Coordinates of N, CA and C in Angstrom, one line a residue:
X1 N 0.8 -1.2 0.0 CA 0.0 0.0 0.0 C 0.9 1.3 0.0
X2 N 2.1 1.5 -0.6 CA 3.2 2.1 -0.3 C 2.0 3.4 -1.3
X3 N 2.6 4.6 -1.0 CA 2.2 5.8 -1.4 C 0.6 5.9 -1.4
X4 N -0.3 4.9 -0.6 CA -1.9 5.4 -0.3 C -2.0 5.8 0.9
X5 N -3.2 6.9 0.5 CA -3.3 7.9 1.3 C -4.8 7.2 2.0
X6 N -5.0 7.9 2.9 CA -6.2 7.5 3.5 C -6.8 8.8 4.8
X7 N -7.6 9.1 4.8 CA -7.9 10.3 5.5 C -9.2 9.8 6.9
X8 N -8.9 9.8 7.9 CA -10.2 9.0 8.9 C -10.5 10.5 9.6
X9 N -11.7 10.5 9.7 CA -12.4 11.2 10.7 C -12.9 10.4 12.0
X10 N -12.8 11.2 13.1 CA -12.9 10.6 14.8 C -11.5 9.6 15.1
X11 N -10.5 10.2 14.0 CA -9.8 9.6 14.7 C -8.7 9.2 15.7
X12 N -9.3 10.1 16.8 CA -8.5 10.5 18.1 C -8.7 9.4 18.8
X13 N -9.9 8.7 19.1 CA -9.7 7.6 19.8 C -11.1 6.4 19.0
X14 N -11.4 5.5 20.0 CA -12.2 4.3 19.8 C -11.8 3.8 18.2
X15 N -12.7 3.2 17.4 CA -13.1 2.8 16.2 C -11.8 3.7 15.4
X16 N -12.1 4.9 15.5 CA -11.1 5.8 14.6 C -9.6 5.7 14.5
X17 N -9.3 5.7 15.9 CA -7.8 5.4 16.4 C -7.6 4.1 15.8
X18 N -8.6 2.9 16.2 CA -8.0 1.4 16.0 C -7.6 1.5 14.4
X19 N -8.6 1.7 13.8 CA -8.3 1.4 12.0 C -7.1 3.0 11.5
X20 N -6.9 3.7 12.2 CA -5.8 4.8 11.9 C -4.6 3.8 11.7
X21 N -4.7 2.8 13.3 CA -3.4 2.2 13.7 C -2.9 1.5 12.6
X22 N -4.3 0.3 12.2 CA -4.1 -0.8 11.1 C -3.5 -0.4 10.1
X23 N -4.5 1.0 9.4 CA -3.8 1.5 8.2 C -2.4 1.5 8.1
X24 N -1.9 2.6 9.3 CA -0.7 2.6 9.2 C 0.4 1.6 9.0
X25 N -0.5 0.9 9.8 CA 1.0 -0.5 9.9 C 0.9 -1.0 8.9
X26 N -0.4 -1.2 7.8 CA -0.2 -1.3 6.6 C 0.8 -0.5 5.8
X27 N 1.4 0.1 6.2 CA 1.7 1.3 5.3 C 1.4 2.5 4.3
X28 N 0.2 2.5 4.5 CA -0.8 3.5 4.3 C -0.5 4.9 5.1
X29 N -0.2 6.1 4.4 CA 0.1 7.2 5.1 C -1.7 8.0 5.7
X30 N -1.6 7.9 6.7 CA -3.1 8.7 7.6 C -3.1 10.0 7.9
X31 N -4.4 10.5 7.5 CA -4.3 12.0 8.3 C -5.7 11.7 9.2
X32 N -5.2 11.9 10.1 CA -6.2 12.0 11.2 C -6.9 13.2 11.5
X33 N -8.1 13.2 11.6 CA -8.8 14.0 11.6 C -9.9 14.0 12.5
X34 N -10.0 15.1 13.2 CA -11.1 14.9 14.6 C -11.2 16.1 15.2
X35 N -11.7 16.2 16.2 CA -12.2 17.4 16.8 C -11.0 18.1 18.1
X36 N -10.5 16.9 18.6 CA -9.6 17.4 19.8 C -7.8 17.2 18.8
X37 N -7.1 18.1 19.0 CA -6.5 17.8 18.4 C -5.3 16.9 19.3
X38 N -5.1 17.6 20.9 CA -4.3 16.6 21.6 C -4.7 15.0 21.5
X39 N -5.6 14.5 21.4 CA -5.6 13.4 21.4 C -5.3 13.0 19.6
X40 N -5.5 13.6 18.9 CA -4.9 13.5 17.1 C -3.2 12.8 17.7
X41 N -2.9 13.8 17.9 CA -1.7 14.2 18.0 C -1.0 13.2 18.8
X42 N -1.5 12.5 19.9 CA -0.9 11.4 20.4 C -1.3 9.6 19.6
X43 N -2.2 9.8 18.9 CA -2.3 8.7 17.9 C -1.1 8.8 17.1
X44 N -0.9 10.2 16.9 CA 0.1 10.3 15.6 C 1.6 9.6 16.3
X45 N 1.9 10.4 17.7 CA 2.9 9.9 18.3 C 3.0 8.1 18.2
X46 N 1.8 7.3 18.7 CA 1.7 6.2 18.4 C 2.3 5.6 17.2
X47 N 1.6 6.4 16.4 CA 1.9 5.6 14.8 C 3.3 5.7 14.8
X48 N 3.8 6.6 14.5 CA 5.6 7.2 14.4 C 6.2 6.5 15.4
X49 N 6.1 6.0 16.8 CA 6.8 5.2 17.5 C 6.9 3.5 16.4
X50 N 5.5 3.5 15.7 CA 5.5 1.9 14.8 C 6.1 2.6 13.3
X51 N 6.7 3.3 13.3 CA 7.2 3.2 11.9 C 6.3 3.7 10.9
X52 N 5.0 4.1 11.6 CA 4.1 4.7 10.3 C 4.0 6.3 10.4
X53 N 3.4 6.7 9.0 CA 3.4 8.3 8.8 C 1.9 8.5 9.0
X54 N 1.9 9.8 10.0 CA 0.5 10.5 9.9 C 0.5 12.0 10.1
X55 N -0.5 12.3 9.5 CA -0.7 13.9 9.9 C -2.2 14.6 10.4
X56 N -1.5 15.2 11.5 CA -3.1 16.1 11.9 C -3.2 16.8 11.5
X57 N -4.7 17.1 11.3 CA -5.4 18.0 11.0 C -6.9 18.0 11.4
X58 N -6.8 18.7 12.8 CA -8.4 18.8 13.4 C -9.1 19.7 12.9
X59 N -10.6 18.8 12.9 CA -11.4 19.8 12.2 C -13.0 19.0 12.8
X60 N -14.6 19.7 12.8 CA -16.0 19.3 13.2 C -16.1 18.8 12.1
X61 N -16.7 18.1 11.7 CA -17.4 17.1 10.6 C -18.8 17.9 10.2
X62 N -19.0 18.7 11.0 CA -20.4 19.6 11.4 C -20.2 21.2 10.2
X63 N -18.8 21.3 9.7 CA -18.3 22.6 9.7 C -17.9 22.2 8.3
X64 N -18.7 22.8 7.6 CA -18.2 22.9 6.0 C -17.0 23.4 5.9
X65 N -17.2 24.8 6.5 CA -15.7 25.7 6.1 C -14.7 25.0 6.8
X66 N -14.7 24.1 7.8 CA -13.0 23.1 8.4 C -13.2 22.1 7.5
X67 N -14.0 21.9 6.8 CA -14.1 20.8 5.4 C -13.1 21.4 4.1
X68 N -13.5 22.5 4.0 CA -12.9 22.8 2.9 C -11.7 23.0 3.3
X69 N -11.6 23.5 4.6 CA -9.6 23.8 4.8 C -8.9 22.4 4.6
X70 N -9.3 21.5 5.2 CA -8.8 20.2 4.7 C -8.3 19.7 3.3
X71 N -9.6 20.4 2.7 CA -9.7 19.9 1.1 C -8.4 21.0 0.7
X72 N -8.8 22.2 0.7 CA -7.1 23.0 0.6 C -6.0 22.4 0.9
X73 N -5.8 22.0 1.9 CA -4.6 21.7 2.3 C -4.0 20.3 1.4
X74 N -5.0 19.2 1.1 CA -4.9 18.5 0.2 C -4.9 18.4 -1.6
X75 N -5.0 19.8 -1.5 CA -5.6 19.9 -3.0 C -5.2 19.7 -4.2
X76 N -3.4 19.2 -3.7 CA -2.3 19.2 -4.5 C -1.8 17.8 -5.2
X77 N -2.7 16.9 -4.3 CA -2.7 15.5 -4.3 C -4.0 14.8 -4.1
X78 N -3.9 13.4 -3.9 CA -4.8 12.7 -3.6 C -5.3 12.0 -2.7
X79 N -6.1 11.8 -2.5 CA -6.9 10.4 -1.9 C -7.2 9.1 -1.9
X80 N -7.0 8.2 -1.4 CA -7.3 6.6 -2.1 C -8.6 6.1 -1.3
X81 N -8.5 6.8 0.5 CA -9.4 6.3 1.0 C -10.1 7.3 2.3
X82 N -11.4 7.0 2.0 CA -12.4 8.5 3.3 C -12.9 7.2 4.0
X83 N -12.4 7.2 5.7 CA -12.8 6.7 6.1 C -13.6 7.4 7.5
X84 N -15.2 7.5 6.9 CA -16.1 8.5 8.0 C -16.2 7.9 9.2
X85 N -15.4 8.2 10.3 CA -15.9 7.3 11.9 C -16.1 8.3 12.6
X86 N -16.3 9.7 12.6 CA -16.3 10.7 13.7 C -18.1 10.2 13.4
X87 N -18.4 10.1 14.9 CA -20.3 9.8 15.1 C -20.0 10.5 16.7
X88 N -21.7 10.5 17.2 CA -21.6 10.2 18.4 C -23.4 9.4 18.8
X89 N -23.5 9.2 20.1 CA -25.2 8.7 19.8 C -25.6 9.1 21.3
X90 N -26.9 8.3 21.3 CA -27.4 9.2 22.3 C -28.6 8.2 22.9
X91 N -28.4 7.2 24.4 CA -29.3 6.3 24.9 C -30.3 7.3 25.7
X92 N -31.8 7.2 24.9 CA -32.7 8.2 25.7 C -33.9 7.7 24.6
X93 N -35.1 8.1 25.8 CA -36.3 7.7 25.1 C -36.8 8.8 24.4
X94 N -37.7 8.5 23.7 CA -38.3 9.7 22.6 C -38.8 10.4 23.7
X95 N -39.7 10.5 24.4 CA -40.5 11.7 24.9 C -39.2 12.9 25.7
X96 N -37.8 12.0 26.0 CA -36.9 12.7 26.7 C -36.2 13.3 25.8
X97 N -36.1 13.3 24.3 CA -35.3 13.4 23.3 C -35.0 14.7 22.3
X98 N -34.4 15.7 22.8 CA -35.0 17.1 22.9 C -34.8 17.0 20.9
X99 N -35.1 18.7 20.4 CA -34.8 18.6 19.1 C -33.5 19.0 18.9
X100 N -33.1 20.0 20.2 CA -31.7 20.3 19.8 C -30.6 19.0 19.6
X101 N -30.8 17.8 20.4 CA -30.1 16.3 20.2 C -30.2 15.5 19.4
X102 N -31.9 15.9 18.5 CA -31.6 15.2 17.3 C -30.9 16.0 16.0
X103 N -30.8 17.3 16.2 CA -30.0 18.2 15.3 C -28.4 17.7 15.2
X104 N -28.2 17.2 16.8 CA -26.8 17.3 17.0 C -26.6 15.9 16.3
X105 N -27.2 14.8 16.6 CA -27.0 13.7 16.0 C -26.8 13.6 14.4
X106 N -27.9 14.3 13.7 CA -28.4 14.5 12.3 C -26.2 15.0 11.7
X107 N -26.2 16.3 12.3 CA -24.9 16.4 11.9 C -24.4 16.1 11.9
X108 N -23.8 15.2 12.8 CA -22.4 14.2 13.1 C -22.6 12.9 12.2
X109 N -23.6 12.0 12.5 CA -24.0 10.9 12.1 C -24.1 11.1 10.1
X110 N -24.8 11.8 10.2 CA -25.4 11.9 8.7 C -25.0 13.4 7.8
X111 N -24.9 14.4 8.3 CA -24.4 15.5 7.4 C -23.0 15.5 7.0
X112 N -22.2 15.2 8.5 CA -20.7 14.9 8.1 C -20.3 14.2 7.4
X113 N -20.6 13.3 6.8 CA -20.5 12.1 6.3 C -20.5 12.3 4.6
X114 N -21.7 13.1 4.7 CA -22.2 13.5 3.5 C -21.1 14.7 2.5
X115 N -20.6 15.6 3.5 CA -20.0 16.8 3.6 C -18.5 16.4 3.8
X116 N -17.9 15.6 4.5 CA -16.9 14.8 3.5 C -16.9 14.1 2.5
X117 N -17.7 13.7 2.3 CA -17.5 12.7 1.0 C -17.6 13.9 -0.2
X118 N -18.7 14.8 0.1 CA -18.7 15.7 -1.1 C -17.2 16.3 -1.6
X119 N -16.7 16.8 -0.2 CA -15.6 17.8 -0.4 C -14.6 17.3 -1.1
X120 N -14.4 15.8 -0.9 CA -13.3 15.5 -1.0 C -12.7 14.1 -2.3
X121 N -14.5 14.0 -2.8 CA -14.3 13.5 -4.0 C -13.5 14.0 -5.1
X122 N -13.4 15.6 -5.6 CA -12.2 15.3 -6.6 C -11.1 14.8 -6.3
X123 N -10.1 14.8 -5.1 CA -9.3 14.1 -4.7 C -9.3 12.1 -4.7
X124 N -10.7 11.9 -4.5 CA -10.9 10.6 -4.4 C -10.7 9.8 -5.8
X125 N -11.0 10.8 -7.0 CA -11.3 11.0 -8.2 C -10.2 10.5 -8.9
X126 N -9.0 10.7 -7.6 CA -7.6 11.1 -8.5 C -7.0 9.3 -8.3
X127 N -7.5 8.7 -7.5 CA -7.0 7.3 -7.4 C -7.5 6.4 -8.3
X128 N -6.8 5.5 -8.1 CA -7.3 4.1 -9.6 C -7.8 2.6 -8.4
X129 N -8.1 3.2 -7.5 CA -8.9 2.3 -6.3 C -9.3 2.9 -5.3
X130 N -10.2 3.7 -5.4 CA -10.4 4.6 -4.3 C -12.3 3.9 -3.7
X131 N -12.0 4.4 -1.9 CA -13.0 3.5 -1.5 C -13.3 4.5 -0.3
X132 N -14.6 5.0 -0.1 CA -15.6 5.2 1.3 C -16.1 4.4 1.7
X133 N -15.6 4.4 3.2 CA -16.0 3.3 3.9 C -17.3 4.5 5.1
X134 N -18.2 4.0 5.2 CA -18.8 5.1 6.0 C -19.0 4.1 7.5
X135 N -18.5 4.2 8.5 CA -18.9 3.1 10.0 C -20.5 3.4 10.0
X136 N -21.4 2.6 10.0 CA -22.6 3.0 10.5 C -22.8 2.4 11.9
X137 N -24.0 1.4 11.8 CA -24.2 1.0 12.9 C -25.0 -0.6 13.0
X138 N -25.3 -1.5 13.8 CA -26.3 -2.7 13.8 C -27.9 -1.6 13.8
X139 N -28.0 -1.0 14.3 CA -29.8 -0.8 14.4 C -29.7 0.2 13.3
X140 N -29.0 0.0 11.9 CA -29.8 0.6 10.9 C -30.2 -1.1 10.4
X141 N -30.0 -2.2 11.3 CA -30.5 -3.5 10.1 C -31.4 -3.9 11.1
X142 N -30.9 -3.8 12.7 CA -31.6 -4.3 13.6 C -32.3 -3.4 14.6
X143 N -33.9 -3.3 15.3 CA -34.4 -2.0 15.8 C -34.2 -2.4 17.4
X144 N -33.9 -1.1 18.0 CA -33.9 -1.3 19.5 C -34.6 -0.1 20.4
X145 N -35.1 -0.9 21.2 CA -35.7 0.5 22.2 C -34.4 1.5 22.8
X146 N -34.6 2.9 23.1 CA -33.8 3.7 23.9 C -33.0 4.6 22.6
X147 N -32.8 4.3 21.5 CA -31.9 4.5 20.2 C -32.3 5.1 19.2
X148 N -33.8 5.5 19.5 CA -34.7 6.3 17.9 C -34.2 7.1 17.4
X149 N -33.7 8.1 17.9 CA -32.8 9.3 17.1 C -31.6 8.6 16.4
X150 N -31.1 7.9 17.2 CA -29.4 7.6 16.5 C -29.9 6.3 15.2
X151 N -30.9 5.6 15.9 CA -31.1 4.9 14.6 C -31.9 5.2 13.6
X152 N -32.3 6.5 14.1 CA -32.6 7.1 12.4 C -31.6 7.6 11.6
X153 N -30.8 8.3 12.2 CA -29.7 8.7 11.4 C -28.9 7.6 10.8
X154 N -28.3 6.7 11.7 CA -27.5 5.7 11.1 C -28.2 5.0 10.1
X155 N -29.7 5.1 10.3 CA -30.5 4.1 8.7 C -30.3 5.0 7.8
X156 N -30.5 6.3 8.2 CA -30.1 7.4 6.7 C -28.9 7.0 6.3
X157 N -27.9 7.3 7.4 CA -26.3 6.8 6.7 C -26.3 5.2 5.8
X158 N -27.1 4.3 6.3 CA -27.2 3.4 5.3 C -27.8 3.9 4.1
X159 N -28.7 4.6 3.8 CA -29.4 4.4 2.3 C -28.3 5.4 1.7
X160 N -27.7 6.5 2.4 CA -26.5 7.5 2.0 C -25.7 6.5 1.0
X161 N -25.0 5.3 2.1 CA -24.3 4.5 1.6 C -24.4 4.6 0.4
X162 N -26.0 3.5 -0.2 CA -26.2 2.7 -1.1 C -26.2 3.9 -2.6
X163 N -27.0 4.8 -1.9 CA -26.8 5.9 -3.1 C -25.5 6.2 -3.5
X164 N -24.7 6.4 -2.3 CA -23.5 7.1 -3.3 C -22.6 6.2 -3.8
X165 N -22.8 4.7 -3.6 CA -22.2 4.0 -4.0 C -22.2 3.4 -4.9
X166 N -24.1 3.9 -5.5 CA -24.9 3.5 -7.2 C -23.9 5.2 -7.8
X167 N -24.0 5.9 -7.4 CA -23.9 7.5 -8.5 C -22.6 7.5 -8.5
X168 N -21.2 6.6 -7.5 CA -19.8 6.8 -7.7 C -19.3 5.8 -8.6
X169 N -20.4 4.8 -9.2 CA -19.9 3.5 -9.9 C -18.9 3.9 -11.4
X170 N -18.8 5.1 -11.8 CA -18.6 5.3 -13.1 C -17.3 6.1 -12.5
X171 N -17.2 6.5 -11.7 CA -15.5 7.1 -11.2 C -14.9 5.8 -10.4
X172 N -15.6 4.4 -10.5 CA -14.7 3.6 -10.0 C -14.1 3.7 -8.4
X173 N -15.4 4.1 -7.7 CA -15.4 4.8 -6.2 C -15.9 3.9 -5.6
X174 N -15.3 2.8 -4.5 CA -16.2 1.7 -3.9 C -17.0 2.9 -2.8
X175 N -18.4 2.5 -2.2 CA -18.9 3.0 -1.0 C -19.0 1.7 -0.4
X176 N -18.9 1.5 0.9 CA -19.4 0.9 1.3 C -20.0 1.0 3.3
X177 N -20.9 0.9 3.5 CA -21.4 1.1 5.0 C -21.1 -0.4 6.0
X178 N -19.5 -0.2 6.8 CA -19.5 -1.2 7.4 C -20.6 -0.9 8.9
X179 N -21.0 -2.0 9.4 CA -22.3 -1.6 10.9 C -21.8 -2.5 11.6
X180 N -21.1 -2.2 12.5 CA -20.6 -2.9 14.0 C -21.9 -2.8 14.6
X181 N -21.5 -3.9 15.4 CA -22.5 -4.4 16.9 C -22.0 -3.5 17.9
X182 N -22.4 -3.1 19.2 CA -21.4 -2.4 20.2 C -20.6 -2.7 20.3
X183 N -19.9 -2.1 19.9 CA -18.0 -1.8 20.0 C -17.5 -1.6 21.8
X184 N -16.3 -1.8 21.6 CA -15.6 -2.0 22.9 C -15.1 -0.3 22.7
X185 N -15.1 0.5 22.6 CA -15.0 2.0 22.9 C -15.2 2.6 24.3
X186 N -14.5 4.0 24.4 CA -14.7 5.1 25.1 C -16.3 5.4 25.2
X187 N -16.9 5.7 24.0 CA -18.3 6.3 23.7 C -19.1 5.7 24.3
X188 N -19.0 3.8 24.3 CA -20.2 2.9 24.0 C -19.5 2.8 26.2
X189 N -17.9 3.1 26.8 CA -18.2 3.1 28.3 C -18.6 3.9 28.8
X190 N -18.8 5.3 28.1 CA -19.4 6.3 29.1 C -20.8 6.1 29.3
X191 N -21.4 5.3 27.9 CA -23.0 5.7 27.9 C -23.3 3.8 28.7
X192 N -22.3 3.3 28.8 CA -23.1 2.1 29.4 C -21.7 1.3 30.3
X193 N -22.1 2.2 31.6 CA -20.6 1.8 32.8 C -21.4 0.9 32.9
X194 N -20.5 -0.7 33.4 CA -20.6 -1.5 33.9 C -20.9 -2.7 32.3
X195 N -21.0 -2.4 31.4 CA -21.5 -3.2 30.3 C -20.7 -4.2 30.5
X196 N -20.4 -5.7 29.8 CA -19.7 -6.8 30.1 C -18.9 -6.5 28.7
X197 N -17.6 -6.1 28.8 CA -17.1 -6.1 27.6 C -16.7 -6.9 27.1
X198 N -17.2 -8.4 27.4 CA -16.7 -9.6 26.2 C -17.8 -9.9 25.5
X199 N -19.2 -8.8 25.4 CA -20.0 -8.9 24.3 C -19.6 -7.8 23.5
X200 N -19.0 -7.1 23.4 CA -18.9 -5.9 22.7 C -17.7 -6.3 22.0
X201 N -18.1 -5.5 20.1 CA -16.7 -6.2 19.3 C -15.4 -5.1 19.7
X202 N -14.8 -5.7 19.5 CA -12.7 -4.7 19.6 C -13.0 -4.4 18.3
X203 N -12.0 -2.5 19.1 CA -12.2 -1.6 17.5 C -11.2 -2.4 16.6
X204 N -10.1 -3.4 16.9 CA -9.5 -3.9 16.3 C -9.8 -4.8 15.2
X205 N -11.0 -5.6 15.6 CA -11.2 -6.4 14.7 C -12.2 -5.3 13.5
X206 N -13.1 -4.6 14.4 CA -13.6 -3.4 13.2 C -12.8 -2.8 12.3
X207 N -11.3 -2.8 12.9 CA -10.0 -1.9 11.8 C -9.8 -3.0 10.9
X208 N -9.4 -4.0 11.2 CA -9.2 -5.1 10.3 C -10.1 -4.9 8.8
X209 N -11.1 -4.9 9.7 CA -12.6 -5.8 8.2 C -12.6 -4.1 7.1
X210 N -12.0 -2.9 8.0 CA -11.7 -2.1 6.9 C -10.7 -1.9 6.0
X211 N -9.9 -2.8 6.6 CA -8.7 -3.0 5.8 C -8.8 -3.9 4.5
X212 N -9.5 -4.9 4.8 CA -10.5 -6.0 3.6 C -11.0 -5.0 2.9
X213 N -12.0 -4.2 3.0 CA -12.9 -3.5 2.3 C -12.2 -2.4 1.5
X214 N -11.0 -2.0 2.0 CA -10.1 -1.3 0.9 C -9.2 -1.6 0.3
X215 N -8.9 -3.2 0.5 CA -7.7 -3.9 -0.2 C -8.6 -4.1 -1.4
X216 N -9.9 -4.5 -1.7 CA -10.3 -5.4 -2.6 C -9.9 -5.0 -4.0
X217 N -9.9 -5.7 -5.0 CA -9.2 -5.2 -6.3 C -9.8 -4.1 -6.7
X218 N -9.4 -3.2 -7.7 CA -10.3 -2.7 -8.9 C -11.0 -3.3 -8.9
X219 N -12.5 -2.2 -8.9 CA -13.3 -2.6 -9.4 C -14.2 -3.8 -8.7
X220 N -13.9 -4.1 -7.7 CA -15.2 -5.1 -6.4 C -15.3 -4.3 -5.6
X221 N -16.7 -4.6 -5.1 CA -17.4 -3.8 -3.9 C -18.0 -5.1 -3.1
X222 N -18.5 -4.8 -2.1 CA -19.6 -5.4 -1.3 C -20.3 -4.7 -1.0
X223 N -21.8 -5.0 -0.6 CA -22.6 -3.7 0.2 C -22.8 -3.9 1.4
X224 N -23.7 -3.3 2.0 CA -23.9 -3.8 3.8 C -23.2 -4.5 4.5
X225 N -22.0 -4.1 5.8 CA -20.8 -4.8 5.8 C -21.2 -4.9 7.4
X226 N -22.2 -6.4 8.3 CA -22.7 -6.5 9.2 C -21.4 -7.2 10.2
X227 N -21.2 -6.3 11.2 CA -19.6 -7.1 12.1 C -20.2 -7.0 13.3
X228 N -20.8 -8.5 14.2 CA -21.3 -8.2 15.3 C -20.3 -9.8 16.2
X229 N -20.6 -9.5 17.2 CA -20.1 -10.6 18.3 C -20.4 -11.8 18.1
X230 N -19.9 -13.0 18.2 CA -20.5 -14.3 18.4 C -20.4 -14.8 19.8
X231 N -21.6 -15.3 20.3 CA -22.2 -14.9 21.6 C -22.5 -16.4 21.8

């Protein structure tokens, strides 16, 4: 994978950090991208202790204009792979579920997603295997109580998927929506202390199966990419 580029969003920690790491040690150069940049910045340190290259560049997923700075900064070169993992979610019942929380989800989950991939397609444009991987979620395939907001958005991020991955077929652009089960994360301990974490999958193995999904040759895709525990 010598000279591919790959660009992750949320990748300061959980899901983001794990597939940053893989890439790298693939040899894949990363630019990490996320909201805090101290924690960017210690991933980076990570990688460069293993011999891999990365570069920060913090930016909201929420913020066209830190979209486009990105896209500037890159404009001179290319892309091979947008890997969207910056999310966040939110365990609460509908009647508790204000509007300002489904705005916040809408953005992160589903606008960012959108608003990278836009920005950053001519660059994607410029590779002869280029692949979006978008992380969704299990409850865009499977429904759960406590989760209506976030599983609307993540089902939006699924049909996102499917569309932009019918309208990118003629630029030779894989899309594809991998959807973990609960992940062993930061996100998934704060919103549920005490959870048993040998049901919940490692961001590791989730970095893996995106490493498959952007090896594949020219020209193969898969669609709906379901990674849950075996229990």
């Amino acid at each position: 994978m010598a000279d591919k580029i790959a660009v992750i969003t949320g990748a300061g920690s959980g899901m983001g950090r794990a597939i940053a790491h893989k890439l790298a040690g693939e040899g894949v150069y990363v630019i990490l991208a996320g909201r805090t940049q101290s924690k960017l910045e210690t991933v980076a340190q990570e990688i460069a202790a293993q011999a891999g290259s990365a570069l920060v560049h913090p930016l909201d997923v929420t913020q066209d204009d830190q979209i486009q700075a990105l896209f500037n900064r890159l404009a001179n070169g290319h892309i091979d792979m947008l890997i969207n993992c910056a999310g966040d979610w939110l365990i609460q019942s509908i009647d508790d579920t204000s509007a300002e929380a489904i705005d916040h989800l809408y953005a992160v989950n589903l606008k960012g997603p959108y608003l990278m991939t836009k920005a950053l397609l001519p660059l994607l444009r410029k590779s002869n295997n280029a692949s979006v991987i978008n992380i969704g979620s299990v409850t865009s395939m499977q429904s759960h109580p406590q989760v209506t907001a976030y599983t609307a958005m993540k089902t939006g991020l699924r049909g996102l998927s499917g569309s932009m991955a019918e309208e990118l077929k003629p630029d030779k652009i894989r899309v594809v929506l991998l959807a973990p089960g609960p992940a062993d994360t930061p996100m998934r301990a704060a919103a549920s202390p005490g959870v048993d974490r040998s049901t919940l999958v490692p961001p590791e193995a989730i970095a893996d199966m995106v490493w498959t999904l952007v090896s594949l040759p020219q020209g193969i895709t898969i669609s709906d990419f379901l990674i849950t525990r075996i229990h």
